[in-house]
GROMACS .gro file of C-alpha atoms in nm:
model
  355
    1MET     CA    1  -3.032  20.548   2.412
    2VAL     CA    2  -2.785  20.293   2.291
    3PRO     CA    3  -2.997  19.993   2.233
    4HIS     CA    4  -2.948  19.659   2.387
    5ARG     CA    5  -2.753  19.394   2.205
    6LEU     CA    6  -2.891  19.010   2.301
    7ASP     CA    7  -2.845  18.700   2.111
    8ARG     CA    8  -3.094  18.500   2.034
    9ALA     CA    9  -3.061  18.282   2.337
   10THR     CA   10  -3.063  18.540   2.559
   11ALA     CA   11  -3.356  18.654   2.392
   12ARG     CA   12  -3.518  18.307   2.414
   13ARG     CA   13  -3.502  18.270   2.784
   14VAL     CA   14  -3.570  18.637   2.854
   15ALA     CA   15  -3.917  18.558   2.721
   16VAL     CA   16  -3.961  18.216   2.866
   17ARG     CA   17  -3.887  18.364   3.193
   18ALA     CA   18  -4.125  18.695   3.111
   19GLN     CA   19  -4.421  18.404   3.035
   20LEU     CA   20  -4.328  18.222   3.372
   21LEU     CA   21  -4.281  17.881   3.171
   22ASP     CA   22  -3.889  17.854   3.334
   23ALA     CA   23  -3.814  17.639   3.612
   24ARG     CA   24  -3.940  17.894   3.900
   25ARG     CA   25  -4.318  17.751   3.872
   26PRO     CA   26  -4.531  18.011   4.046
   27THR     CA   27  -4.836  17.882   4.295
   28ASP     CA   28  -5.075  18.176   4.282
   29LEU     CA   29  -5.346  18.194   4.019
   30LEU     CA   30  -5.397  18.569   4.066
   31ALA     CA   31  -5.025  18.667   4.081
   32LEU     CA   32  -5.040  18.481   3.748
   33VAL     CA   33  -5.287  18.664   3.561
   34ASP     CA   34  -5.171  18.993   3.692
   35ARG     CA   35  -4.766  18.900   3.544
   36LEU     CA   36  -4.939  18.780   3.194
   37THR     CA   37  -5.213  19.054   3.200
   38PHE     CA   38  -5.422  18.860   3.069
   39LEU     CA   39  -5.601  18.510   3.047
   40GLN     CA   40  -5.758  18.462   2.685
   41ILE     CA   41  -6.076  18.324   2.671
   42ASP     CA   42  -6.181  18.082   2.385
   43PRO     CA   43  -6.459  17.802   2.312
   44THR     CA   44  -6.231  17.510   2.220
   45ALA     CA   45  -6.221  17.274   2.411
   46ALA     CA   46  -5.982  16.993   2.266
   47ILE     CA   47  -5.784  16.969   2.586
   48ALA     CA   48  -5.948  17.227   2.797
   49PRO     CA   49  -6.043  17.563   2.783
   50ASN     CA   50  -5.799  17.813   2.660
   51ALA     CA   51  -5.755  17.985   2.975
   52ASP     CA   52  -5.757  17.680   3.217
   53LEU     CA   53  -5.475  17.551   2.999
   54VAL     CA   54  -5.270  17.819   2.976
   55ALA     CA   55  -5.342  17.818   3.385
   56TRP     CA   56  -5.249  17.480   3.433
   57THR     CA   57  -4.879  17.485   3.204
   58ARG     CA   58  -4.771  17.741   3.473
   59LEU     CA   59  -4.907  17.606   3.798
   60GLY     CA   60  -4.981  17.261   3.766
   61ALA     CA   61  -5.159  17.029   3.941
   62GLY     CA   62  -5.246  17.280   4.211
   63TYR     CA   63  -5.474  17.464   3.960
   64ARG     CA   64  -5.851  17.370   3.932
   65PRO     CA   65  -6.142  17.548   3.700
   66SER     CA   66  -6.324  17.628   3.996
   67ASP     CA   67  -6.024  17.873   4.129
   68LEU     CA   68  -6.097  18.046   3.799
   69THR     CA   69  -6.475  18.063   3.830
   70ARG     CA   70  -6.456  18.147   4.214
   71ALA     CA   71  -6.207  18.481   4.142
   72LEU     CA   72  -6.461  18.580   3.889
   73GLU     CA   73  -6.774  18.524   4.052
   74ARG     CA   74  -6.748  18.542   4.426
   75ASP     CA   75  -6.443  18.728   4.526
   76ARG     CA   76  -6.422  18.946   4.187
   77SER     CA   77  -6.064  18.958   4.167
   78LEU     CA   78  -6.042  18.941   3.829
   79PHE     CA   79  -6.314  19.026   3.557
   80GLU     CA   80  -6.386  18.910   3.208
   81HIS     CA   81  -6.417  19.165   2.920
   82ARG     CA   82  -6.426  19.094   2.531
   83ALA     CA   83  -6.273  18.775   2.573
   84MET     CA   84  -6.041  18.847   2.841
   85VAL     CA   85  -5.962  18.732   3.204
   86ARG     CA   86  -5.761  19.022   3.381
   87PRO     CA   87  -5.701  19.132   3.720
   88MET     CA   88  -5.982  19.364   3.889
   89THR     CA   89  -5.694  19.611   3.999
   90ASP     CA   90  -5.590  19.658   3.623
   91LEU     CA   91  -5.967  19.779   3.572
   92ARG     CA   92  -5.926  20.151   3.602
   93LEU     CA   93  -5.666  20.090   3.278
   94HIS     CA   94  -5.961  20.013   3.061
   95LEU     CA   95  -6.249  20.277   3.188
   96ALA     CA   96  -6.124  20.571   2.990
   97GLU     CA   97  -6.102  20.355   2.661
   98MET     CA   98  -6.446  20.196   2.771
   99ALA     CA   99  -6.582  20.502   2.803
  100ALA     CA  100  -6.488  20.655   2.494
  101TRP     CA  101  -6.658  20.290   2.267
  102PRO     CA  102  -6.763  20.338   1.965
  103GLU     CA  103  -6.576  20.600   1.765
  104PRO     CA  104  -6.800  20.732   1.474
  105GLY     CA  105  -6.882  20.466   1.277
  106ARG     CA  106  -7.138  20.163   1.209
  107HIS     CA  107  -7.139  20.071   1.611
  108ARG     CA  108  -7.207  20.384   1.691
  109ASP     CA  109  -7.482  20.426   1.425
  110TRP     CA  110  -7.611  20.113   1.531
  111LEU     CA  111  -7.625  20.190   1.867
  112ALA     CA  112  -7.761  20.541   1.830
  113ALA     CA  113  -8.061  20.353   1.592
  114ASN     CA  114  -8.156  20.104   1.878
  115ASP     CA  115  -8.107  20.354   2.184
  116ALA     CA  116  -8.478  20.207   2.274
  117PHE     CA  117  -8.328  19.882   2.267
  118ARG     CA  118  -8.022  19.976   2.494
  119ARG     CA  119  -8.266  20.145   2.729
  120TYR     CA  120  -8.500  19.848   2.758
  121VAL     CA  121  -8.145  19.607   2.807
  122LEU     CA  122  -8.037  19.791   3.104
  123ASP     CA  123  -8.361  19.846   3.261
  124LEU     CA  124  -8.438  19.431   3.227
  125LEU     CA  125  -8.099  19.405   3.378
  126ARG     CA  126  -8.157  19.640   3.675
  127ASP     CA  127  -8.492  19.464   3.747
  128ALA     CA  128  -8.378  19.089   3.684
  129GLY     CA  129  -8.031  19.075   3.635
  130PRO     CA  130  -7.815  18.862   3.600
  131LEU     CA  131  -7.968  18.721   3.286
  132LEU     CA  132  -7.854  18.513   3.042
  133SER     CA  133  -7.879  18.644   2.671
  134ARG     CA  134  -8.200  18.407   2.601
  135ASP     CA  135  -8.377  18.577   2.854
  136VAL     CA  136  -8.354  18.867   2.673
  137GLU     CA  137  -8.575  19.014   2.401
  138ASP     CA  138  -8.507  19.150   2.077
  139ARG     CA  139  -8.681  19.447   2.049
  140SER     CA  140  -8.405  19.632   1.756
  141ALA     CA  141  -8.517  19.873   1.573
  142VAL     CA  142  -8.280  19.809   1.298
  143PRO     CA  143  -8.083  19.483   1.294
  144TRP     CA  144  -7.736  19.436   1.296
  145PRO     CA  145  -7.586  19.452   0.928
  146SER     CA  146  -7.310  19.156   0.880
  147THR     CA  147  -7.220  18.884   0.632
  148GLY     CA  148  -7.008  18.686   0.920
  149TRP     CA  149  -7.122  18.552   1.257
  150THR     CA  150  -7.312  18.823   1.404
  151ASN     CA  151  -7.546  18.864   1.149
  152ASN     CA  152  -7.901  18.970   1.267
  153ARG     CA  153  -7.757  18.871   1.592
  154ASN     CA  154  -7.915  19.187   1.752
  155VAL     CA  155  -7.933  19.071   2.158
  156THR     CA  156  -7.561  18.941   2.134
  157GLN     CA  157  -7.493  19.245   1.986
  158MET     CA  158  -7.633  19.501   2.196
  159LEU     CA  159  -7.474  19.299   2.567
  160GLU     CA  160  -7.121  19.299   2.380
  161PHE     CA  161  -7.199  19.679   2.261
  162LEU     CA  162  -7.289  19.791   2.634
  163ALA     CA  163  -7.009  19.532   2.791
  164ALA     CA  164  -6.758  19.716   2.552
  165ARG     CA  165  -6.865  20.089   2.700
  166GLY     CA  166  -6.906  19.947   3.031
  167GLU     CA  167  -7.235  19.975   3.132
  168ILE     CA  168  -7.279  19.632   3.161
  169ALA     CA  169  -7.013  19.346   3.264
  170VAL     CA  170  -7.017  18.929   3.276
  171ALA     CA  171  -7.148  18.846   3.558
  172GLY     CA  172  -7.076  18.486   3.598
  173ARG     CA  173  -7.115  18.190   3.351
  174VAL     CA  174  -7.391  17.874   3.326
  175GLY     CA  175  -7.198  17.631   3.113
  176ARG     CA  176  -7.009  17.800   2.862
  177GLN     CA  177  -7.325  18.080   2.852
  178ARG     CA  178  -7.202  18.410   2.994
  179THR     CA  179  -7.495  18.564   3.239
  180TRP     CA  180  -7.480  19.013   3.205
  181ASP     CA  181  -7.568  19.259   3.485
  182LEU     CA  182  -7.530  19.612   3.587
  183ALA     CA  183  -7.160  19.693   3.527
  184GLU     CA  184  -7.196  19.810   3.876
  185ARG     CA  185  -7.301  19.575   4.036
  186VAL     CA  186  -6.960  19.366   3.871
  187TYR     CA  187  -6.686  19.647   3.917
  188PRO     CA  188  -6.609  19.791   4.241
  189PRO     CA  189  -6.776  20.152   4.265
  190GLY     CA  190  -6.604  20.450   4.262
  191THR     CA  191  -6.303  20.285   4.047
  192PRO     CA  192  -6.097  20.636   3.922
  193ALA     CA  193  -6.049  20.571   3.539
  194VAL     CA  194  -5.650  20.638   3.406
  195PRO     CA  195  -5.677  20.913   3.126
  196ALA     CA  196  -5.658  20.696   2.806
  197GLU     CA  197  -5.296  20.848   2.698
  198GLU     CA  198  -5.144  20.723   3.072
  199ALA     CA  199  -5.349  20.425   3.040
  200ARG     CA  200  -5.237  20.324   2.772
  201ARG     CA  201  -4.860  20.386   2.867
  202LEU     CA  202  -4.894  20.196   3.197
  203ARG     CA  203  -5.101  19.929   2.996
  204ASP     CA  204  -4.815  19.928   2.754
  205GLU     CA  205  -4.544  19.863   3.031
  206GLN     CA  206  -4.736  19.555   3.172
  207LEU     CA  207  -4.770  19.354   2.830
  208LEU     CA  208  -4.365  19.445   2.812
  209ARG     CA  209  -4.315  19.263   3.115
  210SER     CA  210  -4.505  18.952   2.997
  211LEU     CA  211  -4.344  18.890   2.704
  212GLY     CA  212  -3.970  19.017   2.803
  213VAL     CA  213  -3.895  19.150   2.482
  214ALA     CA  214  -4.123  19.250   2.146
  215ARG     CA  215  -4.219  19.492   1.916
  216PRO     CA  216  -4.271  19.809   1.868
  217LEU     CA  217  -4.499  19.781   1.706
  218VAL     CA  218  -4.680  19.593   2.012
  219VAL     CA  219  -4.583  19.739   2.299
  220GLY     CA  220  -4.530  20.090   2.221
  221GLU     CA  221  -4.164  20.311   2.360
  222ALA     CA  222  -4.210  20.068   2.657
  223GLY     CA  223  -3.931  19.928   2.797
  224GLU     CA  224  -3.555  20.013   2.612
  225PRO     CA  225  -3.457  19.962   2.267
  226ALA     CA  226  -3.272  19.656   2.196
  227GLU     CA  227  -3.111  19.474   1.894
  228ILE     CA  228  -3.126  19.074   1.850
  229GLU     CA  229  -2.862  18.890   1.648
  230GLY     CA  230  -2.999  18.738   1.361
  231THR     CA  231  -3.348  18.936   1.274
  232ALA     CA  232  -3.384  19.218   1.152
  233GLY     CA  233  -3.603  19.588   1.254
  234ALA     CA  234  -3.617  19.736   1.640
  235TRP     CA  235  -3.727  19.529   1.981
  236ARG     CA  236  -3.818  19.627   2.272
  237VAL     CA  237  -3.686  19.496   2.634
  238ASP     CA  238  -3.803  19.493   2.968
  239PRO     CA  239  -3.477  19.598   3.151
  240ALA     CA  240  -3.567  19.469   3.437
  241ALA     CA  241  -3.512  19.075   3.256
  242LEU     CA  242  -3.137  19.158   3.173
  243ASP     CA  243  -3.057  19.102   3.584
  244GLY     CA  244  -2.823  18.840   3.490
  245ALA     CA  245  -2.980  18.551   3.693
  246PRO     CA  246  -2.903  18.227   3.593
  247PHE     CA  247  -3.149  18.032   3.356
  248ALA     CA  248  -3.304  17.698   3.442
  249GLY     CA  249  -3.569  17.560   3.215
  250ARG     CA  250  -3.860  17.301   3.207
  251THR     CA  251  -4.069  17.092   2.946
  252ALA     CA  252  -4.406  17.262   2.867
  253LEU     CA  253  -4.685  17.180   2.695
  254LEU     CA  254  -4.836  17.504   2.541
  255SER     CA  255  -5.177  17.625   2.419
  256PRO     CA  256  -5.252  17.637   2.079
  257PHE     CA  257  -5.335  18.085   2.167
  258ASP     CA  258  -5.056  18.088   2.492
  259ARG     CA  259  -4.842  18.404   2.452
  260LEU     CA  260  -4.550  18.229   2.428
  261ALA     CA  261  -4.587  18.134   2.074
  262HIS     CA  262  -4.925  18.339   1.969
  263ASP     CA  263  -4.746  18.625   1.757
  264ARG     CA  264  -4.625  18.363   1.503
  265ARG     CA  265  -4.314  18.606   1.338
  266ARG     CA  266  -4.199  18.653   1.683
  267ALA     CA  267  -4.181  18.268   1.763
  268LEU     CA  268  -4.032  18.223   1.390
  269GLU     CA  269  -3.764  18.523   1.444
  270LEU     CA  270  -3.653  18.436   1.837
  271PHE     CA  271  -3.729  18.014   1.823
  272ASP     CA  272  -3.690  17.904   1.526
  273PHE     CA  273  -4.098  17.802   1.551
  274ASP     CA  274  -4.294  17.759   1.257
  275TYR     CA  275  -4.650  17.739   1.365
  276ARG     CA  276  -5.074  17.777   1.267
  277LEU     CA  277  -5.311  17.701   1.461
  278GLU     CA  278  -5.504  17.425   1.205
  279MET     CA  279  -5.873  17.401   1.338
  280TYR     CA  280  -5.998  17.598   1.059
  281VAL     CA  281  -5.772  17.383   0.785
  282PRO     CA  282  -5.945  17.117   0.602
  283ARG     CA  283  -5.842  16.750   0.793
  284ALA     CA  284  -5.631  16.649   0.454
  285GLN     CA  285  -5.460  16.981   0.456
  286ARG     CA  286  -5.322  16.957   0.842
  287ARG     CA  287  -4.985  16.963   0.928
  288TRP     CA  288  -4.973  16.880   1.261
  289GLY     CA  289  -5.343  16.862   1.380
  290TYR     CA  290  -5.624  17.030   1.458
  291PHE     CA  291  -5.551  17.173   1.837
  292ALA     CA  292  -5.145  17.095   1.845
  293LEU     CA  293  -4.992  17.164   2.107
  294PRO     CA  294  -4.654  17.375   2.088
  295VAL     CA  295  -4.407  17.206   2.280
  296LEU     CA  296  -4.141  17.416   2.498
  297HIS     CA  297  -3.806  17.263   2.652
  298HIS     CA  298  -3.591  17.508   2.838
  299ASP     CA  299  -3.573  17.781   2.609
  300ARG     CA  300  -3.657  17.611   2.258
  301LEU     CA  301  -4.021  17.572   2.103
  302VAL     CA  302  -3.944  17.155   1.960
  303GLY     CA  303  -4.245  17.029   1.840
  304LYS     CA  304  -4.636  17.028   1.892
  305VAL     CA  305  -4.811  16.708   2.067
  306ASP     CA  306  -5.168  16.674   1.819
  307ALA     CA  307  -5.373  16.530   2.135
  308THR     CA  308  -5.710  16.497   2.270
  309ALA     CA  309  -5.872  16.440   2.552
  310ASP     CA  310  -6.163  16.191   2.519
  311ARG     CA  311  -6.360  16.233   2.769
  312LYS     CA  312  -6.580  15.928   2.688
  313ALA     CA  313  -6.329  15.679   2.663
  314SER     CA  314  -6.133  15.879   2.930
  315VAL     CA  315  -5.820  15.918   2.788
  316LEU     CA  316  -5.628  16.214   2.661
  317ARG     CA  317  -5.554  16.084   2.303
  318VAL     CA  318  -5.237  16.143   2.130
  319ASP     CA  319  -5.226  16.137   1.745
  320ALA     CA  320  -4.915  16.202   1.665
  321VAL     CA  321  -4.589  16.394   1.818
  322HIS     CA  322  -4.416  16.622   1.538
  323GLN     CA  323  -4.030  16.644   1.623
  324ASP     CA  324  -3.894  16.972   1.491
  325VAL     CA  325  -3.554  16.852   1.630
  326PRO     CA  326  -3.491  16.495   1.668
  327PHE     CA  327  -3.597  16.439   2.078
  328THR     CA  328  -3.267  16.292   2.304
  329ALA     CA  329  -3.470  16.059   2.523
  330GLU     CA  330  -3.416  16.286   2.775
  331LEU     CA  331  -3.693  16.494   2.594
  332ALA     CA  332  -3.883  16.225   2.513
  333ALA     CA  333  -3.906  16.108   2.866
  334ALA     CA  334  -3.992  16.437   2.999
  335VAL     CA  335  -4.264  16.511   2.721
  336ASP     CA  336  -4.412  16.116   2.798
  337ALA     CA  337  -4.432  16.300   3.162
  338GLU     CA  338  -4.609  16.621   3.077
  339LEU     CA  339  -4.881  16.424   2.885
  340SER     CA  340  -4.963  16.203   3.229
  341ALA     CA  341  -4.966  16.500   3.388
  342LEU     CA  342  -5.201  16.684   3.202
  343ALA     CA  343  -5.407  16.334   3.161
  344ALA     CA  344  -5.444  16.343   3.553
  345TRP     CA  345  -5.519  16.658   3.586
  346LEU     CA  346  -5.766  16.649   3.307
  347GLY     CA  347  -5.877  16.332   3.552
  348LEU     CA  348  -5.840  16.134   3.224
  349ALA     CA  349  -5.846  15.794   3.468
  350GLY     CA  350  -5.723  15.577   3.156
  351GLY     CA  351  -5.433  15.817   3.092
  352VAL     CA  352  -5.249  15.848   2.757
  353ARG     CA  353  -5.324  15.653   2.460
  354ARG     CA  354  -5.108  15.680   2.156
  355GLN     CA  355  -5.270  15.600   1.848
   0.00000   0.00000   0.00000
């Protein structure tokens, strides 16, 4: 097939529309997650938890975090798995992968050495679930070996591993703490597993639909081949995105984990946008701030906003607005309006406070 030849403006607009960040804002949370394929969960909440911030950026003031909680815990229209929120209708695309996990190696060896611990956890959840991790006794025979965050956190590791295998699932949350239960009490009974190879193909197609354009390394052979002006190497494009519809953009403040800018190389190639998340960078070495929000304006990423939700003072504190390109009066006003909308959504009565 002859590759599609796209200029970068077209590629950017395809990417923005695919992520539902153009002027045609969605209105339904479930439809949003279905289109994006997932919302990433991250505990950092300098502004708001990532899943909520990504949803607000698309849905606007009508979105409430309780909507996500209800979909996960009451409606079961969404499920949480390995730090991602996904549509329950996509569970079938992950079951084969769960059943095959883990591959031979230290994870499988540790599970085998702690099989009695595994069976204890399953029996405990069957009798008393859902439970928090602190409600589960550490009965490991062999501690989990690690030099990092998970060193000797045996209960947490066992719960994570059993969830990865599809034996248990996240049933809900108490604050930020997950509750766990048997998967059969969280997932719809009788959900058929799509064979692994077919499931991978379908997931690649979904991911490309959510990105618009992506490298084959990310989406495999999904979509159709493309070449993008000013970039080297192969791309894949969702052909449905090349419908010739006129583009209408808007201004948006993005989470640092937002998929429009999450792939730093892609953001640089398509948007000329240089960015890194600096919350693990020493303060003196930060260029943009602890949790700087990328700024989208129409089909360009034009800057970063260093902001923090100061809940004690009930203000959205803005320490800096970094302009990658000089802001026009119109753009500056649009960014100010988004900051005010964000403060209102967060319930910060004092509004925006610039330092």
